């Protein structure tokens, strides 16, 4: 078979993000390895479309990037989409602690992170250094992670304002793989408003369900 490229830089980039056709019958060891990997991402091309397979120690994401391919191809199916938390559901009390912290910061916005340790499987709340906070603006520093720790959730409040993803949030979320959550209307006695998304591969994807234990509805 001819080489894909004779440029070493291009070859390294293609190696880092491999692209495999799905065999018509049977399994693909290469695609199985991509799905089983601790981290990384690549593409599987099936007759049902192109699928991004992305792995982090805490996340197993298979997301279709294209519709079904109309042309006749001797390929099998890439399969059903999924977004599984390999780390399991986040204990509900971590969210309760963060919401208490957000309410204490009113009228200002505030932020918190949920981290996960892939060796001990424990979750932890990280409250970042806040450089600047007001009711409509927040500047904070992402955590510097110790080995084995991963950022799973990036959570911020909009104080008394409603929850939504602003243009600033979109810029902040573009280059990290994480769950991003916003809570708003925290000044009211009733449940806060929420906005949620999974940030991966430069895309913003809907969360199929709440990442917290004890919630059986979407975040
Ligand atoms: Zn925001």
Short mmCIF file of C-alpha atoms and ligand atoms in Angstrom, two decimals:
data_model
loop_
_atom_site.label_atom_id
_atom_site.label_comp_id
_atom_site.label_asym_id
_atom_site.label_seq_id
_atom_site.Cartn_x
_atom_site.Cartn_y
_atom_site.Cartn_z
CA UNK A 1 0.00 0.00 0.00
CA UNK A 2 1.27 3.49 -0.82
CA UNK A 3 2.27 5.78 2.05
CA UNK A 4 -0.23 8.48 3.00
CA UNK A 5 2.54 11.06 3.10
CA UNK A 6 6.32 11.24 2.87
CA UNK A 7 6.41 14.39 5.00
CA UNK A 8 7.49 13.39 8.53
CA UNK A 9 5.58 16.22 10.26
CA UNK A 10 2.40 15.40 8.38
CA UNK A 11 2.94 11.70 9.15
CA UNK A 12 3.28 12.41 12.88
CA UNK A 13 0.06 14.45 12.84
CA UNK A 14 -1.81 11.70 10.98
CA UNK A 15 -0.45 9.13 13.45
CA UNK A 16 -1.70 11.23 16.36
CA UNK A 17 -5.25 11.37 14.96
CA UNK A 18 -5.70 8.15 12.97
CA UNK A 19 -8.56 7.53 10.56
CA UNK A 20 -9.83 3.99 9.99
CA UNK A 21 -12.52 2.59 7.70
CA UNK A 22 -14.89 0.20 9.49
CA UNK A 23 -14.66 -3.32 8.02
CA UNK A 24 -17.90 -4.62 6.53
CA UNK A 25 -17.90 -7.78 8.62
CA UNK A 26 -16.29 -8.44 11.97
CA UNK A 27 -14.25 -6.40 14.34
CA UNK A 28 -11.46 -3.92 13.79
CA UNK A 29 -8.50 -4.31 16.18
CA UNK A 30 -7.34 -0.78 15.30
CA UNK A 31 -10.73 0.79 16.12
CA UNK A 32 -11.05 -1.37 19.25
CA UNK A 33 -7.64 -0.06 20.38
CA UNK A 34 -8.76 3.54 19.77
CA UNK A 35 -11.89 2.91 21.85
CA UNK A 36 -9.94 1.20 24.65
CA UNK A 37 -7.19 3.85 24.83
CA UNK A 38 -6.64 5.88 28.00
CA UNK A 39 -6.53 9.04 25.90
CA UNK A 40 -6.46 10.28 22.35
CA UNK A 41 -8.81 10.62 19.44
CA UNK A 42 -9.33 9.48 15.88
CA UNK A 43 -11.96 8.83 13.24
CA UNK A 44 -13.86 5.72 12.23
CA UNK A 45 -15.46 5.89 8.80
CA UNK A 46 -18.55 3.73 8.48
CA UNK A 47 -21.29 3.63 5.91
CA UNK A 48 -23.41 5.22 8.65
CA UNK A 49 -21.05 8.23 8.69
CA UNK A 50 -17.79 9.51 10.11
CA UNK A 51 -17.49 9.09 13.89
CA UNK A 52 -15.10 10.90 16.21
CA UNK A 53 -13.80 8.50 18.86
CA UNK A 54 -12.35 10.54 21.73
CA UNK A 55 -10.98 9.16 24.97
CA UNK A 56 -9.82 10.72 28.20
CA UNK A 57 -9.17 8.77 31.40
CA UNK A 58 -12.57 10.08 32.61
CA UNK A 59 -14.52 10.16 29.33
CA UNK A 60 -15.48 7.80 26.50
CA UNK A 61 -17.04 9.81 23.68
CA UNK A 62 -18.21 8.50 20.29
CA UNK A 63 -19.85 11.30 18.34
CA UNK A 64 -21.04 11.23 14.70
CA UNK A 65 -19.56 14.10 12.68
CA UNK A 66 -21.46 13.51 9.45
CA UNK A 67 -24.76 12.02 8.29
CA UNK A 68 -24.89 8.57 6.72
CA UNK A 69 -22.69 8.36 3.61
CA UNK A 70 -24.92 8.05 0.54
CA UNK A 71 -22.29 6.44 -1.71
CA UNK A 72 -21.95 2.66 -1.93
CA UNK A 73 -19.02 1.66 0.29
CA UNK A 74 -17.85 -1.80 1.36
CA UNK A 75 -17.80 -0.56 4.98
CA UNK A 76 -19.63 -1.56 8.13
CA UNK A 77 -21.32 0.74 10.63
CA UNK A 78 -19.37 2.95 13.04
CA UNK A 79 -22.14 2.36 15.55
CA UNK A 80 -24.23 4.30 18.04
CA UNK A 81 -23.08 7.55 19.63
CA UNK A 82 -22.15 7.56 23.29
CA UNK A 83 -20.83 9.92 25.96
CA UNK A 84 -19.94 7.82 29.00
CA UNK A 85 -18.32 9.07 32.17
CA UNK A 86 -15.54 6.54 32.78
CA UNK A 87 -15.09 8.23 36.17
CA UNK A 88 -18.70 7.47 37.13
CA UNK A 89 -21.24 10.01 38.34
CA UNK A 90 -19.99 12.93 40.42
CA UNK A 91 -21.20 12.83 44.04
CA UNK A 92 -24.14 15.19 44.45
CA UNK A 93 -22.68 16.77 47.61
CA UNK A 94 -19.87 18.34 45.55
CA UNK A 95 -22.46 20.28 43.54
CA UNK A 96 -24.34 21.26 46.72
CA UNK A 97 -21.07 22.58 48.20
CA UNK A 98 -20.36 24.58 45.04
CA UNK A 99 -23.86 26.10 44.90
CA UNK A 100 -23.52 27.17 48.57
CA UNK A 101 -20.18 28.75 47.65
CA UNK A 102 -21.77 30.54 44.66
CA UNK A 103 -24.63 31.89 46.82
CA UNK A 104 -22.10 33.16 49.40
CA UNK A 105 -20.35 35.10 46.63
CA UNK A 106 -23.53 36.96 45.54
CA UNK A 107 -23.97 39.46 44.01
CA UNK A 108 -20.73 38.52 42.27
CA UNK A 109 -20.13 35.73 39.80
CA UNK A 110 -17.95 32.86 40.98
CA UNK A 111 -16.37 29.64 39.69
CA UNK A 112 -15.40 26.14 40.79
CA UNK A 113 -13.88 23.03 39.25
CA UNK A 114 -14.51 19.35 39.87
CA UNK A 115 -11.38 17.23 39.52
CA UNK A 116 -11.00 13.46 39.38
CA UNK A 117 -8.04 11.27 40.28
CA UNK A 118 -7.65 8.34 37.90
CA UNK A 119 -5.60 6.28 40.41
CA UNK A 120 -7.74 6.67 43.53
CA UNK A 121 -11.01 7.38 41.60
CA UNK A 122 -11.82 10.19 44.05
CA UNK A 123 -13.45 13.47 43.07
CA UNK A 124 -12.44 16.83 44.57
CA UNK A 125 -13.78 20.38 44.41
CA UNK A 126 -11.20 23.01 43.46
CA UNK A 127 -12.01 26.66 44.14
CA UNK A 128 -9.83 28.76 41.83
CA UNK A 129 -7.96 31.96 42.52
CA UNK A 130 -10.33 34.75 41.45
CA UNK A 131 -8.47 37.69 39.90
CA UNK A 132 -11.54 39.81 39.32
CA UNK A 133 -15.21 39.33 40.22
CA UNK A 134 -18.30 41.49 39.73
CA UNK A 135 -22.02 40.76 39.16
CA UNK A 136 -21.33 40.53 35.41
CA UNK A 137 -17.68 39.63 35.00
CA UNK A 138 -15.30 37.03 36.33
CA UNK A 139 -11.61 36.42 35.73
CA UNK A 140 -10.19 33.27 37.29
CA UNK A 141 -7.33 30.87 36.83
CA UNK A 142 -7.71 27.27 35.70
CA UNK A 143 -6.20 24.81 38.18
CA UNK A 144 -2.66 23.53 37.76
CA UNK A 145 -3.26 19.79 37.96
CA UNK A 146 -1.09 17.37 39.89
CA UNK A 147 -0.27 14.05 38.17
CA UNK A 148 -3.24 11.64 37.93
CA UNK A 149 -5.76 14.47 38.43
CA UNK A 150 -8.10 15.51 35.61
CA UNK A 151 -10.43 18.43 35.15
CA UNK A 152 -13.92 16.98 34.65
CA UNK A 153 -16.25 19.93 35.30
CA UNK A 154 -15.75 23.67 34.88
CA UNK A 155 -18.60 25.42 36.69
CA UNK A 156 -19.34 29.12 37.02
CA UNK A 157 -22.20 31.25 38.25
CA UNK A 158 -23.89 34.20 36.62
CA UNK A 159 -24.92 35.47 40.06
CA UNK A 160 -28.47 36.85 39.88
CA UNK A 161 -28.39 36.75 36.06
CA UNK A 162 -29.81 33.84 34.10
CA UNK A 163 -27.67 30.88 33.08
CA UNK A 164 -26.45 30.77 29.48
CA UNK A 165 -23.16 30.42 27.61
CA UNK A 166 -21.83 33.86 26.69
CA UNK A 167 -19.47 34.64 23.81
CA UNK A 168 -16.71 34.87 26.45
CA UNK A 169 -17.66 31.41 27.74
CA UNK A 170 -17.47 30.06 24.15
CA UNK A 171 -13.91 31.37 23.79
CA UNK A 172 -12.93 29.99 27.22
CA UNK A 173 -14.39 26.54 26.44
CA UNK A 174 -13.05 26.06 22.89
CA UNK A 175 -9.79 24.25 23.64
CA UNK A 176 -10.46 21.96 26.59
CA UNK A 177 -12.19 18.61 26.94
CA UNK A 178 -14.55 19.07 29.89
CA UNK A 179 -18.11 19.38 31.08
CA UNK A 180 -19.04 23.05 31.29
CA UNK A 181 -21.90 24.17 33.56
CA UNK A 182 -23.41 27.58 34.31
CA UNK A 183 -25.79 28.35 37.18
CA UNK A 184 -27.87 31.52 37.27
CA UNK A 185 -30.62 33.24 39.25
CA UNK A 186 -28.89 32.16 42.46
CA UNK A 187 -30.54 35.00 44.40
CA UNK A 188 -33.95 33.26 44.24
CA UNK A 189 -35.24 30.70 46.72
CA UNK A 190 -36.22 28.27 43.94
CA UNK A 191 -33.81 26.08 41.98
CA UNK A 192 -31.23 28.02 39.95
CA UNK A 193 -31.35 28.18 36.15
CA UNK A 194 -28.72 26.01 34.47
CA UNK A 195 -26.93 25.61 31.15
CA UNK A 196 -24.71 22.63 30.39
CA UNK A 197 -22.57 21.23 27.59
CA UNK A 198 -19.76 18.80 26.89
CA UNK A 199 -16.75 20.52 25.31
CA UNK A 200 -14.73 18.12 23.16
CA UNK A 201 -12.86 18.22 19.88
CA UNK A 202 -13.59 21.94 19.54
CA UNK A 203 -17.34 21.20 19.64
CA UNK A 204 -20.05 21.98 22.17
CA UNK A 205 -22.25 18.92 22.61
CA UNK A 206 -25.44 18.45 24.63
CA UNK A 207 -25.01 16.43 27.82
CA UNK A 208 -27.15 13.30 27.50
CA UNK A 209 -27.83 13.32 31.25
CA UNK A 210 -26.78 15.03 34.45
CA UNK A 211 -23.21 14.10 35.48
CA UNK A 212 -24.23 14.15 39.17
CA UNK A 213 -25.48 11.25 41.24
CA UNK A 214 -29.05 11.59 42.44
CA UNK A 215 -30.19 13.48 39.32
CA UNK A 216 -32.25 11.40 36.90
CA UNK A 217 -32.93 14.34 34.59
CA UNK A 218 -30.65 16.28 32.23
CA UNK A 219 -28.44 18.92 33.87
ZN1 LIG B 1 -20.74 32.69 31.75
#
